[in-house]
Amino acid sequence: MVSKRYEMIYEVVKRIPKGRVATYGQVAELAGYAGEARQVGYALSALGEESGVPWQRVINAKGEISARWDPSCESEQVQLLRAEGVVVEEGKISLEKYRWRARG
DNA sequence: GCAGTGACTAGTA
DNA sequence: ATACTAGCCACTG
């Protein structure tokens, strides 16, 4: 069973529209846990592929995909993002173009 | 409660 | 521009 904070983070991640991305800090802030960017990544690490959470839409402040225990997931995340229309170049994403805005 | 760890971020060189 | 360092706060043992 995950912590309540994790569920809040998952809810925010699920709110990220298709073809958009958000940074860890942004997700944390929207979830009401500003400054806990690390916890966002930590929470996503506890996710499963069947969790229904679009974890691939969450990237770091540099627009890059943070490495996990398995580096192969990096390429997989890129494929998922590209499938949604997000252009990924050299493993980086233009935050200025694809960053999600909760305000609409 | 203490110590170690982490899918981060911002600052400095 | 890249590389390194410090700060951050919650989870785990």
Short mmCIF file of C-alpha atoms (C1' of nucleotides) in Angstrom, two decimals:
data_model
loop_
_atom_site.label_atom_id
_atom_site.label_comp_id
_atom_site.label_asym_id
_atom_site.label_seq_id
_atom_site.Cartn_x
_atom_site.Cartn_y
_atom_site.Cartn_z
CA MET A 1 0.00 0.00 0.00
CA VAL A 2 1.40 3.34 -1.04
CA SER A 3 1.33 6.52 0.99
CA LYS A 4 -1.44 9.06 0.60
CA ARG A 5 1.06 11.53 -0.83
CA TYR A 6 1.92 9.11 -3.57
CA GLU A 7 -1.71 8.80 -4.60
CA MET A 8 -1.97 12.58 -4.84
CA ILE A 9 1.07 12.61 -7.08
CA TYR A 10 -0.38 9.86 -9.23
CA GLU A 11 -3.59 11.85 -9.63
CA VAL A 12 -1.66 14.85 -10.91
CA VAL A 13 0.37 12.74 -13.31
CA LYS A 14 -2.82 11.22 -14.67
CA ARG A 15 -4.11 14.74 -15.25
CA ILE A 16 -1.30 15.45 -17.69
CA PRO A 17 -2.94 15.59 -21.14
CA LYS A 18 -1.73 13.51 -24.01
CA GLY A 19 1.09 15.05 -26.00
CA ARG A 20 2.28 17.09 -23.00
CA VAL A 21 4.93 16.64 -20.37
CA ALA A 22 5.56 17.97 -16.89
CA THR A 23 8.59 18.27 -14.67
CA TYR A 24 8.93 16.61 -11.28
CA GLY A 25 8.83 19.95 -9.57
CA GLN A 26 5.68 20.92 -11.43
CA VAL A 27 3.89 17.72 -10.55
CA ALA A 28 4.93 18.10 -6.93
CA GLU A 29 3.66 21.66 -6.83
CA LEU A 30 0.33 20.81 -8.45
CA ALA A 31 -0.08 17.94 -6.02
CA GLY A 32 0.40 20.39 -3.18
CA TYR A 33 3.88 19.15 -2.30
CA ALA A 34 6.08 21.86 -3.75
CA GLY A 35 9.74 21.21 -3.18
CA GLU A 36 9.26 17.47 -3.05
CA ALA A 37 10.32 16.88 -6.62
CA ARG A 38 12.43 13.99 -5.48
CA GLN A 39 9.42 12.35 -3.94
CA VAL A 40 7.61 12.52 -7.26
CA GLY A 41 10.32 10.49 -8.91
CA TYR A 42 10.46 8.25 -5.89
CA ALA A 43 6.72 7.71 -6.10
CA LEU A 44 6.88 6.91 -9.79
CA SER A 45 9.61 4.40 -9.09
CA ALA A 46 7.08 2.47 -7.04
CA LEU A 47 4.66 2.46 -9.96
CA GLY A 48 3.88 -0.52 -12.13
CA GLU A 49 3.21 -0.63 -15.85
CA GLU A 50 -0.34 -1.62 -15.00
CA SER A 51 -0.82 1.29 -12.63
CA GLY A 52 -2.53 3.33 -15.33
CA VAL A 53 -0.30 6.29 -14.58
CA PRO A 54 1.38 8.01 -17.57
CA TRP A 55 4.73 8.18 -15.82
CA GLN A 56 6.42 8.73 -19.18
CA ARG A 57 5.00 12.25 -19.25
CA VAL A 58 7.03 13.18 -16.20
CA ILE A 59 10.59 14.33 -16.88
CA ASN A 60 13.24 16.37 -15.09
CA ALA A 61 13.73 20.14 -15.18
CA LYS A 62 16.22 19.80 -18.03
CA GLY A 63 13.64 18.19 -20.28
CA GLU A 64 15.54 14.93 -20.19
CA ILE A 65 14.49 11.50 -19.11
CA SER A 66 15.99 10.50 -15.81
CA ALA A 67 17.65 7.12 -15.70
CA ARG A 68 16.21 4.30 -13.63
CA TRP A 69 17.54 0.96 -12.49
CA ASP A 70 16.95 -0.18 -16.06
CA PRO A 71 18.40 2.11 -18.79
CA SER A 72 16.26 0.38 -21.42
CA CYS A 73 13.22 2.15 -20.01
CA GLU A 74 14.66 5.41 -21.23
CA SER A 75 14.21 4.40 -24.86
CA GLU A 76 10.82 2.96 -24.05
CA GLN A 77 9.70 6.21 -22.47
CA VAL A 78 10.82 8.04 -25.60
CA GLN A 79 8.73 5.73 -27.75
CA LEU A 80 5.67 6.30 -25.62
CA LEU A 81 6.10 10.06 -25.80
CA ARG A 82 6.65 10.04 -29.54
CA ALA A 83 3.53 7.91 -29.92
CA GLU A 84 1.65 10.79 -28.28
CA GLY A 85 3.11 13.36 -30.64
CA VAL A 86 5.92 14.62 -28.45
CA VAL A 87 9.13 15.27 -30.33
CA VAL A 88 12.16 13.92 -28.51
CA GLU A 89 15.60 14.90 -29.73
CA GLU A 90 18.71 13.30 -28.32
CA GLY A 91 16.66 12.19 -25.36
CA LYS A 92 15.57 15.73 -24.67
CA ILE A 93 12.20 17.42 -24.89
CA SER A 94 11.42 21.09 -25.48
CA LEU A 95 9.79 22.08 -22.24
CA GLU A 96 8.91 25.43 -23.75
CA LYS A 97 6.75 23.62 -26.28
CA TYR A 98 5.48 20.54 -24.54
CA ARG A 99 5.35 21.60 -20.91
CA TRP A 100 1.87 21.10 -19.51
CA ARG A 101 0.02 24.05 -18.10
CA ALA A 102 -2.57 23.21 -15.43
CA ARG A 103 -4.18 26.58 -16.07
CA GLY A 104 -5.14 25.49 -19.56
"C1'" DG B 1 14.55 8.20 16.47
"C1'" DC B 2 19.02 7.81 13.53
"C1'" DA B 3 21.34 6.97 9.29
"C1'" DG B 4 21.25 5.99 4.34
"C1'" DT B 5 19.15 6.64 -0.11
"C1'" DG B 6 16.90 8.88 -4.22
"C1'" DA B 7 13.17 8.79 -11.87
"C1'" DC B 8 15.22 16.29 -8.38
"C1'" DT B 9 16.65 21.40 -8.60
"C1'" DA B 10 19.43 25.44 -8.29
"C1'" DG B 11 23.82 27.50 -7.81
"C1'" DT B 12 28.83 27.84 -8.74
"C1'" DA B 13 33.15 27.01 -11.49
"C1'" DA C 1 27.76 25.02 -23.11
"C1'" DT C 2 29.07 20.99 -19.42
"C1'" DA C 3 30.57 19.21 -14.69
"C1'" DC C 4 30.53 19.42 -9.86
"C1'" DT C 5 28.50 20.65 -5.28
"C1'" DA C 6 24.97 21.77 -1.92
"C1'" DG C 7 20.14 21.70 -0.41
"C1'" DC C 8 15.98 19.68 -0.19
"C1'" DC C 9 12.33 16.31 2.17
"C1'" DA C 10 10.06 11.93 2.42
"C1'" DC C 11 10.62 6.75 2.29
"C1'" DT C 12 13.20 2.56 3.98
"C1'" DG C 13 15.97 -0.26 7.21
#
